[in-house]
C-alpha cells in the first residue's frame, strides 16, 4: 500500500492538485491562498511544492495531498486514495476485491437506473394525463436544468426497473442492496412506481440514491397492504447512502458555495433545482432529514455564512429550528432569507414567477437575531411584558451563542428596543449561555485545534528564530516568550514553531510579515480582554459589587481600539 501512495505522490504535484480546487497565488517558492477551511480576508493558507505539503496558519490545518482531499471533499482516507489514484493513473491492488466489486457494482447499478429513469421522462401514464416531462415543464423547469439534475420517471409498473437491471446482468442480491427493489413473498418489485425521479448525488456527483415524487395516484394497490401513498418517497439507507451525511445539490453547488463563502439552505428538491436555474447556485437541501452535524460540518468547510430559506413560521419550533440551533452552536453566521412576497409558496414558486424575486429574497437576508426581533415586534408592542417574554424565549438564546463582540452589538440593540439596561440584557444572555464544558460538535475533542492566538504566536516566534536580527522589533509583550541560547541563537520559549519555519523560505519580507503577525496577535489579545471584561460585567451585575458603568466604559474603549487596529 505504501508504495502505491508514494507512486501517487510522485506522479502528482500538490500545487496543481490544490490549484484545481482553490485559486493559488505565487509567493516566493511557495503558493498562498485564502484558506478553504476557515473564513479569512488575507491568505494564510500555504502550499509548499518543495515539501509537497500544505498548511494554514489561520486554522492550523495542514498535511499532504491525501489529507487535502479528505478535508476538501469530506471523505475518508480510502476514498481520497481512490480519487488520487484515478487522477494519477495508478491502479490500486490491495483493496478487498469483494468489497471493491460490491461498491463498484452498486455505483454502476444506480447509474444504470438513473439512465433508465431519464429515458422514461416522456412515457405516458397508463390512465393518460401529464407525462413527467409535461409536469416538470409546467413547473417552469428548462430542458437544460432537467438534464443537469438528471430528472427521470419511474413508470407505474411493478417490475419495469427490476427487469431492466436483470437484463443488464445485475443479480437479485444487487437489486435488493441498492434499495430500488423490494423483496416480498411473491418475489421482487420496484420501490418507485409512477414517480418523478430525483437522483441524489454524492460530493463527486455519483448517483447514490433517489427521491421520488408522485406524479399521480398509482392505479395499482400495494402488495397485501393498504399502504398510504406518500407524496415523496426516498431510497432507504444503503452502504452508499447515509441520509445524515448527504446534502442534495452539493455536487453542483460546492464551488459556488466556496466562491460566495455562503450557502443557501432550502427545504425541497424542487427548491434547489429552481433556485439553481434562477441564478442562485450556492444552494443545497438536507436530503430527507433535519439538518445534521455531519451536513453542517461539510458546509462549514466551504462557507461560514448559512442563509436559511425555510417557511420560518411553521419551521420556528420543529426540526428546522433544531438545525438552526445546531448551526449557531457550531459558530455559523446564520441568516434568514427575506420573506417571499405574499402568494409565493416557496423558492421554487418564486423562481417560477420571476427569478429576480428569489434573488432579491436571498440578498435581503437578515441576521437570525434580527429575524427573531422583527418577528417578536410584529406580534407585540416593544414595551409590553409579552414582548419581553418573547425576546427571552427566542432572541436571547441566539445572542448567547454568539462570540463576544457580536454579542455586545445585539445586547445594545435589545437594550435599546426594550428600553432595559444593557447590563441587565448582558446578564440575561449570560444565563442562556451553554453550560461550561458543553461539547462543541465541530471540535474533535481528541485533538483540540490550536487557537488563532497560539498559531500567531508560533509564527512570530518562528520568524525571530529564523531571523534573530528582528528580535528588537518584537513587541515587548512577546519578548517574554523568547530567550537567548548560550551561543546567541534565539530559543523560542521551547514552543514548536516547526510549520512556521517550514514556510519561511517563502517569506520575502520577514520584517513586514512580523509586523503584520504582531498586529493580528494584538487583536487576539484585545479580544481576550473583552471576553474577560464581559465576565466581570456580568458578575458585577449579579453580585452588585464593582462598578458596572466603569467596566462598560472600559469595554467600549477596548472595543474601539480593536476596530482602529
Ligand atoms: Zn485555514
Coordinates of C-alpha atoms and ligand atoms in Angstrom, one line a residue:
X1 CA 0.0 0.0 0.0
X2 CA 2.7 2.5 1.0
X3 CA 4.5 2.0 -2.3
X4 CA 1.2 2.9 -4.1
X5 CA 0.9 6.0 -2.0
X6 CA 4.4 7.0 -2.9
X7 CA 3.8 6.3 -6.5
X8 CA 0.7 8.6 -6.4
X9 CA 2.7 11.3 -4.7
X10 CA 5.4 11.1 -7.3
X11 CA 3.1 11.4 -10.2
X12 CA 1.0 14.3 -8.8
X13 CA 2.0 17.8 -7.9
X14 CA 0.4 19.2 -4.8
X15 CA 0.3 22.8 -6.1
X16 CA -1.5 21.6 -9.3
X17 CA -3.9 19.4 -7.3
X18 CA -4.8 22.1 -4.7
X19 CA -4.9 24.7 -7.5
X20 CA -7.7 22.7 -9.1
X21 CA -9.9 23.4 -6.1
X22 CA -8.9 26.9 -5.0
X23 CA -7.1 29.9 -6.5
X24 CA -3.4 29.9 -5.7
X25 CA -1.0 32.9 -5.9
X26 CA 2.7 32.5 -6.2
X27 CA 4.6 33.7 -3.1
X28 CA 8.3 33.1 -3.4
X29 CA 8.9 29.4 -3.8
X30 CA 5.5 28.7 -2.3
X31 CA 1.9 29.4 -3.1
X32 CA -0.6 31.2 -1.0
X33 CA -4.4 31.2 -1.0
X34 CA -7.5 32.2 1.0
X35 CA -8.0 29.1 3.2
X36 CA -10.9 26.9 2.1
X37 CA -11.3 25.6 5.6
X38 CA -11.9 28.8 7.5
X39 CA -13.2 32.3 6.7
X40 CA -10.5 34.9 6.1
X41 CA -9.7 38.0 4.2
X42 CA -5.9 37.8 3.9
X43 CA -4.4 34.5 2.7
X44 CA -2.8 32.3 5.4
X45 CA -3.1 29.0 3.5
X46 CA 0.3 27.9 2.2
X47 CA 1.4 25.2 -0.2
X48 CA 5.0 24.1 -0.5
X49 CA 5.8 22.3 -3.8
X50 CA 9.3 21.5 -2.5
X51 CA 7.9 19.6 0.5
X52 CA 4.6 18.6 -1.1
X53 CA 2.7 19.7 1.9
X54 CA 0.1 22.4 2.7
X55 CA -0.6 24.3 5.9
X56 CA -2.9 27.1 7.1
X57 CA -1.6 29.5 9.7
X58 CA -5.1 30.7 10.4
X59 CA -6.8 27.5 11.4
X60 CA -3.9 25.2 11.8
X61 CA -5.0 22.6 9.3
X62 CA -2.3 21.0 7.1
X63 CA -0.9 17.8 5.7
X64 CA -0.1 16.1 2.5
X65 CA -2.3 15.7 -0.7
X66 CA -4.3 12.9 0.8
X67 CA -5.2 15.0 3.8
X68 CA -6.2 17.8 1.5
X69 CA -8.6 15.6 -0.5
X70 CA -10.1 14.2 2.7
X71 CA -10.7 17.7 4.0
X72 CA -12.0 19.4 0.9
X73 CA -14.1 16.5 -0.3
X74 CA -15.2 15.5 3.1
X75 CA -14.2 11.8 2.6
X76 CA -12.4 9.1 4.4
X77 CA -8.8 8.2 3.5
X78 CA -9.9 5.2 1.4
X79 CA -11.9 7.5 -0.9
X80 CA -9.2 10.1 -1.1
X81 CA -6.8 7.3 -2.1
X82 CA -9.2 6.2 -4.8
X83 CA -9.7 9.7 -6.1
X84 CA -5.9 10.4 -6.3
X85 CA -5.1 7.0 -7.7
X86 CA -7.6 7.7 -10.6
X87 CA -6.0 11.1 -11.1
X88 CA -2.5 9.7 -11.1
X89 CA -3.4 6.7 -13.3
X90 CA -2.2 4.3 -10.6
X91 CA -4.1 1.1 -10.2
X92 CA -4.9 0.1 -6.6
X93 CA -4.2 -3.5 -6.0
X94 CA -4.7 -4.1 -2.3
X95 CA -8.4 -3.1 -2.0
X96 CA -10.6 -6.0 -0.8
X97 CA -11.7 -7.3 -4.3
X98 CA -15.1 -8.5 -2.9
X99 CA -15.8 -5.1 -1.3
X100 CA -14.5 -3.2 -4.3
X101 CA -16.6 -5.1 -6.7
X102 CA -19.7 -4.7 -4.5
X103 CA -19.2 -0.9 -4.3
X104 CA -18.4 -0.6 -8.0
X105 CA -21.4 -2.7 -8.9
X106 CA -23.7 -0.6 -6.8
X107 CA -22.4 2.6 -8.4
X108 CA -22.9 1.0 -11.8
X109 CA -26.4 -0.2 -10.9
X110 CA -27.5 3.2 -9.7
X111 CA -26.1 4.9 -12.8
X112 CA -27.9 2.4 -15.0
X113 CA -31.2 3.0 -13.1
X114 CA -30.7 6.8 -13.5
X115 CA -30.3 6.4 -17.2
X116 CA -33.4 4.2 -17.3
X117 CA -35.5 6.7 -15.5
X118 CA -34.2 9.6 -17.7
X119 CA -35.2 7.7 -20.8
X120 CA -38.7 7.3 -19.4
X121 CA -39.4 11.0 -18.9
X122 CA -41.9 11.2 -21.8
X123 CA -43.7 7.9 -21.1
X124 CA -47.4 8.3 -20.8
X125 CA -49.1 7.3 -17.5
X126 CA -51.5 4.3 -18.1
X127 CA -54.6 6.4 -17.4
X128 CA -53.4 9.3 -19.5
X129 CA -52.8 12.7 -18.1
X130 CA -49.5 14.6 -17.9
X131 CA -46.2 12.9 -18.5
X132 CA -43.4 13.6 -16.1
X133 CA -41.8 15.8 -18.7
X134 CA -45.1 17.8 -19.1
X135 CA -45.3 18.2 -15.3
X136 CA -41.7 19.4 -14.9
X137 CA -42.1 21.9 -17.8
X138 CA -45.4 23.1 -16.3
X139 CA -43.5 23.8 -13.1
X140 CA -41.1 26.0 -15.1
X141 CA -38.1 23.7 -15.5
X142 CA -36.0 24.3 -18.6
X143 CA -34.6 21.4 -20.7
X144 CA -31.0 22.2 -19.6
X145 CA -32.0 22.1 -15.9
X146 CA -33.8 18.7 -16.3
X147 CA -30.7 17.3 -18.0
X148 CA -28.2 18.8 -15.4
X149 CA -30.1 17.3 -12.5
X150 CA -30.8 14.2 -14.5
X151 CA -34.5 14.0 -13.6
X152 CA -36.4 11.0 -14.7
X153 CA -39.6 9.0 -14.4
X154 CA -40.3 5.6 -12.8
X155 CA -43.3 4.2 -14.8
X156 CA -46.3 2.9 -12.9
X157 CA -45.4 -0.8 -13.2
X158 CA -44.3 -3.4 -10.7
X159 CA -41.2 -4.8 -12.4
X160 CA -40.0 -2.4 -15.0
X161 CA -36.8 -1.3 -13.4
X162 CA -36.0 -4.8 -11.9
X163 CA -36.4 -6.5 -15.2
X164 CA -34.3 -3.9 -17.0
X165 CA -31.5 -4.2 -14.4
X166 CA -31.5 -8.0 -14.5
X167 CA -31.2 -7.8 -18.3
X168 CA -28.0 -5.8 -17.6
X169 CA -26.7 -8.7 -15.6
X170 CA -27.2 -7.4 -12.1
X171 CA -28.2 -10.1 -9.6
X172 CA -31.3 -10.1 -7.3
X173 CA -28.9 -9.5 -4.4
X174 CA -27.5 -6.4 -6.1
X175 CA -31.0 -5.1 -6.8
X176 CA -32.0 -5.6 -3.2
X177 CA -28.9 -4.0 -1.8
X178 CA -29.5 -0.9 -3.9
X179 CA -32.8 -0.2 -2.2
X180 CA -34.5 0.3 -5.5
X181 CA -36.2 -3.1 -5.4
X182 CA -38.2 -4.5 -2.5
X183 CA -38.3 -8.2 -1.6
X184 CA -41.7 -9.7 -0.8
X185 CA -43.4 -13.0 -0.5
X186 CA -44.2 -13.0 -4.2
X187 CA -40.7 -12.1 -5.3
X188 CA -39.3 -8.6 -6.1
X189 CA -41.0 -5.4 -7.1
X190 CA -39.9 -1.9 -7.8
X191 CA -39.9 0.5 -4.9
X192 CA -40.6 3.6 -7.1
X193 CA -43.7 3.4 -9.3
X194 CA -45.4 6.3 -11.1
X195 CA -43.0 8.8 -9.7
X196 CA -40.8 11.6 -10.9
X197 CA -37.3 10.6 -10.0
X198 CA -34.7 12.9 -8.5
X199 CA -31.3 11.2 -8.4
X200 CA -29.4 12.1 -5.2
X201 CA -25.6 12.5 -5.8
X202 CA -22.6 12.3 -3.6
X203 CA -20.0 15.0 -3.3
X204 CA -18.3 13.9 -6.5
X205 CA -21.6 13.7 -8.5
X206 CA -22.1 9.9 -8.4
X207 CA -25.7 8.7 -8.0
X208 CA -26.1 7.2 -4.6
X209 CA -29.9 7.2 -4.1
X210 CA -33.2 8.6 -5.4
X211 CA -36.1 10.6 -4.2
X212 CA -39.4 10.0 -6.0
X213 CA -42.3 12.4 -6.2
X214 CA -45.7 11.1 -7.0
X215 CA -47.0 12.1 -10.5
X216 CA -50.5 10.9 -9.8
X217 CA -52.1 8.3 -7.5
X218 CA -51.0 4.9 -8.7
X219 CA -53.6 2.7 -10.3
X220 CA -52.5 -0.5 -8.5
X221 CA -52.6 -1.3 -4.8
X222 CA -49.5 -2.1 -2.7
X223 CA -48.9 -5.7 -2.1
X224 CA -51.2 -7.1 0.6
X225 CA -51.5 -3.8 2.5
X226 CA -53.3 -0.5 2.3
X227 CA -50.2 1.5 2.0
X228 CA -51.0 5.2 2.1
X229 CA -49.4 6.9 -1.0
X230 CA -46.8 9.4 0.2
X231 CA -46.1 12.4 -1.9
X232 CA -42.3 11.8 -1.6
X233 CA -40.5 8.5 -1.2
X234 CA -36.7 8.2 -0.7
X235 CA -34.3 5.4 -1.1
X236 CA -33.6 3.6 2.2
X237 CA -30.2 3.9 3.7
X238 CA -27.6 1.8 1.9
X239 CA -23.8 1.3 2.1
X240 CA -23.6 4.3 -0.3
X241 CA -26.3 6.5 1.0
X242 CA -26.3 7.8 4.5
X243 CA -29.0 10.4 4.8
X244 CA -27.4 12.3 7.6
X245 CA -24.3 12.9 5.5
X246 CA -25.7 13.8 2.1
X247 CA -26.8 17.3 1.1
X248 CA -28.9 17.4 -2.0
X249 CA -27.4 19.6 -4.7
X250 CA -24.0 19.9 -3.1
X251 CA -22.1 18.4 -6.0
X252 CA -23.5 21.2 -8.2
X253 CA -23.2 23.9 -5.6
X254 CA -19.8 23.3 -3.9
X255 CA -17.7 25.6 -6.0
X256 CA -20.3 28.3 -5.9
X257 CA -20.6 28.0 -2.1
X258 CA -16.8 28.2 -1.8
X259 CA -16.7 31.2 -4.1
X260 CA -19.5 33.1 -2.4
X261 CA -18.5 32.0 1.0
X262 CA -22.1 31.4 1.8
X263 CA -24.5 28.6 1.5
X264 CA -28.3 28.9 0.9
X265 CA -30.3 26.2 2.5
X266 CA -33.8 25.4 1.2
X267 CA -36.3 22.6 2.0
X268 CA -37.0 20.6 -1.1
X269 CA -35.5 19.1 -4.2
X270 CA -37.6 21.4 -6.4
X271 CA -36.4 24.4 -4.4
X272 CA -32.8 23.5 -5.0
X273 CA -33.3 22.9 -8.7
X274 CA -35.3 26.1 -9.4
X275 CA -33.0 28.2 -7.3
X276 CA -30.1 26.9 -9.3
X277 CA -32.0 27.6 -12.6
X278 CA -32.9 31.1 -11.2
X279 CA -29.2 32.0 -10.8
X280 CA -28.8 31.3 -7.0
X281 CA -26.5 28.4 -7.5
X282 CA -24.9 28.1 -4.0
X283 CA -27.9 26.2 -2.8
X284 CA -28.5 22.8 -1.1
X285 CA -31.2 21.0 0.8
X286 CA -30.9 18.5 3.7
X287 CA -32.0 15.3 2.0
X288 CA -35.0 13.8 3.8
X289 CA -33.8 14.7 7.3
X290 CA -33.5 17.7 9.6
X291 CA -30.1 19.3 9.3
X292 CA -27.4 17.1 11.0
X293 CA -23.9 17.7 12.5
X294 CA -22.3 15.9 9.6
X295 CA -24.1 18.0 7.0
X296 CA -23.2 21.2 8.8
X297 CA -19.5 20.1 9.0
X298 CA -19.5 19.6 5.3
X299 CA -20.9 23.1 4.7
X300 CA -18.6 24.6 7.2
X301 CA -15.6 23.5 5.2
X302 CA -16.9 25.6 2.3
X303 CA -18.6 28.6 4.0
X304 CA -19.2 30.3 7.3
X305 CA -22.4 32.0 6.3
X306 CA -25.6 30.0 6.2
X307 CA -28.7 31.5 4.7
X308 CA -31.8 29.6 5.6
X309 CA -34.9 29.9 3.4
X310 CA -37.5 27.9 5.2
X311 CA -41.0 28.8 5.9
X312 CA -40.0 30.1 9.3
X313 CA -43.5 30.5 10.6
X314 CA -44.0 26.7 10.5
X315 CA -40.4 25.8 11.0
X316 CA -40.0 28.0 14.0
X317 CA -40.5 25.2 16.5
X318 CA -39.7 21.9 14.9
X319 CA -36.9 20.1 13.3
X320 CA -35.7 23.1 11.3
X321 CA -35.3 25.1 14.5
X322 CA -33.1 22.4 15.9
X323 CA -31.0 22.6 12.7
X324 CA -30.6 26.3 13.1
X325 CA -29.7 25.9 16.8
X326 CA -27.0 23.4 15.8
X327 CA -25.6 25.7 13.2
X328 CA -25.5 28.6 15.8
X329 CA -23.7 26.3 18.2
X330 CA -21.2 25.5 15.5
X331 CA -20.4 29.1 15.0
X332 CA -22.1 29.6 11.7
X333 CA -23.2 33.1 10.8
X334 CA -26.8 32.2 10.4
X335 CA -29.1 34.4 8.4
X336 CA -32.7 34.2 7.3
X337 CA -33.7 34.9 3.7
X338 CA -36.1 37.8 3.2
X339 CA -39.7 36.9 3.1
X340 CA -41.2 36.0 -0.2
X341 CA -44.0 38.2 -1.5
X342 CA -47.5 37.1 -0.4
X343 CA -48.9 34.4 -2.6
X344 CA -45.5 32.7 -3.2
X345 CA -45.3 29.3 -1.6
X346 CA -41.6 28.5 -1.7
X347 CA -38.4 29.3 -3.5
X348 CA -39.4 27.1 -6.5
X349 CA -42.6 29.0 -6.8
X350 CA -40.8 32.4 -6.6
X351 CA -38.3 31.5 -9.4
X352 CA -41.3 30.2 -11.5
X353 CA -42.9 33.6 -11.2
X354 CA -39.7 35.6 -11.6
X355 CA -36.1 34.6 -10.7
X356 CA -35.4 38.2 -9.6
X357 CA -37.9 37.7 -6.7
X358 CA -35.9 34.9 -5.3
X359 CA -32.5 36.6 -5.9
X360 CA -33.9 39.6 -4.0
X361 CA -35.1 37.4 -1.1
X362 CA -31.6 35.9 -0.7
X363 CA -29.7 39.2 -0.9
X364 CA -32.2 40.7 1.6
X365 CA -31.2 38.1 4.2
X366 CA -31.2 39.2 7.9
X367 CA -29.1 38.0 10.9
X368 CA -31.1 35.4 12.7
X369 CA -31.2 37.6 15.8
X370 CA -32.7 40.4 13.7
X371 CA -35.2 37.9 12.3
X372 CA -36.4 36.9 15.8
X373 CA -36.5 40.5 16.9
X374 CA -38.6 41.5 13.9
X375 CA -41.0 38.6 14.4
X376 CA -41.5 39.4 18.1
X377 CA -42.1 43.1 17.3
X378 CA -44.7 42.1 14.7
X379 CA -46.7 40.4 17.4
X380 CA -46.2 42.6 20.4
X381 CA -45.6 46.2 21.4
X382 CA -41.9 46.7 22.5
X383 CA -42.8 47.9 26.0
X384 CA -45.3 45.0 26.7
X385 CA -44.5 42.1 29.0
X386 CA -45.3 39.8 26.1
X387 CA -42.6 41.3 24.0
X388 CA -40.1 40.8 26.8
X389 CA -41.2 37.2 27.2
X390 CA -40.9 36.5 23.5
X391 CA -37.4 38.1 23.4
X392 CA -36.4 35.9 26.4
X393 CA -37.6 32.8 24.5
X394 CA -36.3 33.4 21.0
X395 CA -33.8 36.3 20.8
X396 CA -31.7 35.8 24.0
X397 CA -30.7 32.1 23.2
X398 CA -29.4 33.3 19.8
X399 CA -27.5 36.2 21.3
X400 CA -26.0 33.9 23.9
X401 CA -24.5 31.7 21.3
X402 CA -22.6 34.5 19.6
X403 CA -19.0 35.4 20.0
X404 CA -18.5 38.3 22.5
X405 CA -18.1 41.2 20.1
X406 CA -21.1 40.3 18.1
X407 CA -23.0 39.6 21.3
X408 CA -22.2 43.1 22.5
X409 CA -23.8 44.5 19.4
X410 CA -27.1 42.7 19.9
X411 CA -27.2 43.3 23.6
X412 CA -27.1 47.0 22.8
X413 CA -29.8 46.6 20.2
X414 CA -32.1 44.6 22.5
X415 CA -31.5 47.1 25.4
X416 CA -32.5 50.0 23.1
X417 CA -35.7 48.3 21.8
X418 CA -37.0 47.0 25.1
X419 CA -35.7 50.0 27.0
X420 CA -33.9 47.8 29.5
X421 CA -30.4 48.5 30.8
X422 CA -27.6 46.9 28.8
X423 CA -26.2 45.3 31.9
X424 CA -29.4 43.5 32.5
X425 CA -29.5 42.2 29.0
X426 CA -25.9 41.1 29.3
X427 CA -26.6 39.1 32.4
X428 CA -29.7 37.6 31.0
X429 CA -27.8 36.5 27.9
X430 CA -25.1 35.1 30.2
X431 CA -27.7 32.8 31.9
X432 CA -28.7 31.5 28.5
X433 CA -25.1 30.5 27.6
X434 CA -24.5 26.8 27.0
X435 CA -23.0 25.3 30.2
X436 CA -19.2 25.3 30.5
X437 CA -17.9 22.0 29.1
X438 CA -20.7 21.6 26.7
X439 CA -19.2 19.8 23.8
X440 CA -18.9 21.8 20.6
X441 CA -20.0 19.4 17.9
X442 CA -17.5 20.9 15.4
X443 CA -14.4 20.3 17.6
X444 CA -12.7 17.0 17.6
X445 CA -12.1 16.6 21.3
X446 CA -9.3 14.1 20.7
X447 CA -7.1 16.8 19.1
X448 CA -8.2 20.2 20.1
X449 CA -7.2 22.7 17.4
X450 CA -4.8 25.4 18.4
X451 CA -6.4 28.8 18.9
X452 CA -5.6 31.6 16.4
X453 CA -3.6 33.3 19.2
X454 CA -1.4 30.2 19.6
X455 CA -0.9 29.9 15.9
X456 CA 0.1 33.5 15.5
X457 CA 2.4 33.3 18.5
X458 CA 4.1 30.3 16.9
X459 CA 4.5 32.1 13.7
X460 CA 6.0 35.2 15.3
X461 CA 8.4 33.0 17.3
X462 CA 9.3 31.1 14.1
X463 CA 10.2 34.3 12.3
X464 CA 12.5 35.6 15.0
X465 CA 14.1 32.2 15.5
X466 CA 15.0 32.3 11.8
X467 CA 15.9 36.0 11.8
X468 CA 17.4 36.8 15.2
X469 CA 18.2 40.3 13.9
X470 CA 14.4 41.0 14.1
X471 CA 14.3 40.4 17.9
X472 CA 14.4 44.2 18.7
X473 CA 11.3 44.6 16.5
X474 CA 9.4 42.3 18.8
X475 CA 6.5 43.6 20.8
X476 CA 7.5 43.8 24.5
X477 CA 4.6 41.6 25.4
X478 CA 6.0 38.9 23.2
X479 CA 9.7 39.1 24.1
X480 CA 9.0 37.4 27.4
X481 CA 8.4 34.3 25.4
X482 CA 11.9 34.4 23.9
X483 CA 15.2 33.5 25.5
X484 CA 18.7 33.5 24.0
X485 CA 20.7 30.4 23.9
X486 CA 24.3 30.5 25.2
X487 CA 25.6 30.7 21.7
X488 CA 23.4 33.7 20.9
X489 CA 20.8 31.9 18.9
X490 CA 17.2 32.6 19.7
X491 CA 15.3 29.9 21.5
X492 CA 11.6 30.3 21.0
X493 CA 10.5 29.5 24.5
X494 CA 10.5 25.8 23.8
X495 CA 7.5 26.2 21.6
X496 CA 7.2 24.3 18.4
X497 CA 7.5 26.7 15.5
X498 CA 8.1 23.9 13.0
X499 CA 5.5 24.9 10.5
X500 CA 6.4 28.5 10.7
X501 CA 10.0 27.6 9.9
X502 CA 9.0 25.3 7.1
X503 CA 7.3 28.2 5.2
X504 CA 9.8 30.9 6.0
X505 CA 11.6 30.2 2.8
X506 CA 8.6 31.7 1.0
X507 CA 8.6 35.0 3.0
X508 CA 10.1 37.8 1.0
X509 CA 10.0 40.5 3.6
X510 CA 10.3 38.9 7.1
X511 CA 10.1 42.2 8.9
X512 CA 6.8 43.1 7.2
X513 CA 5.4 39.7 8.0
X514 CA 6.5 40.0 11.6
X515 CA 4.8 43.4 11.9
X516 CA 1.6 42.0 10.3
X517 CA 1.5 39.0 12.6
X518 CA 2.1 41.1 15.7
X519 CA -0.8 43.4 14.7
X520 CA -3.1 40.3 14.3
X521 CA -1.8 39.0 17.6
X522 CA -2.6 42.3 19.3
X523 CA -6.2 41.9 18.1
X524 CA -6.4 38.5 19.6
X525 CA -5.1 39.9 23.0
X526 CA -7.7 42.6 22.9
X527 CA -10.5 40.1 22.1
X528 CA -9.4 38.1 25.1
X529 CA -9.5 41.2 27.3
X530 CA -13.0 42.0 26.0
X531 CA -14.2 38.5 26.9
X532 CA -12.7 38.9 30.4
X533 CA -14.4 42.2 30.8
X534 CA -17.7 40.6 29.8
X535 CA -17.4 38.1 32.5
X536 CA -16.6 40.8 35.0
X537 CA -19.5 42.9 33.9
X538 CA -22.0 40.1 34.4
X539 CA -20.6 39.0 37.7
X540 CA -20.7 42.6 38.9
X541 CA -24.3 42.8 37.8
X542 CA -25.1 39.6 39.7
X543 CA -23.3 40.4 42.9
X544 CA -23.8 44.2 42.9
X545 CA -20.0 44.6 43.6
X546 CA -17.8 46.6 41.3
X547 CA -18.8 49.5 39.1
X548 CA -20.7 48.2 36.0
X549 CA -20.5 51.6 34.4
X550 CA -16.7 51.8 34.6
X551 CA -16.4 48.3 33.2
X552 CA -18.7 49.1 30.3
X553 CA -16.7 52.2 29.6
X554 CA -13.5 50.1 29.6
X555 CA -15.2 47.6 27.3
X556 CA -16.2 50.3 24.8
X557 CA -12.7 51.8 24.9
X558 CA -11.0 48.5 24.1
X559 CA -13.7 47.7 21.5
X560 CA -12.9 50.9 19.8
X561 CA -9.1 50.3 19.9
X562 CA -9.7 46.9 18.3
X563 CA -11.6 48.4 15.5
X564 CA -8.9 51.0 14.7
X565 CA -6.1 48.4 14.6
Ligands
LIG1 ZN1 -7.4 27.9 7.4

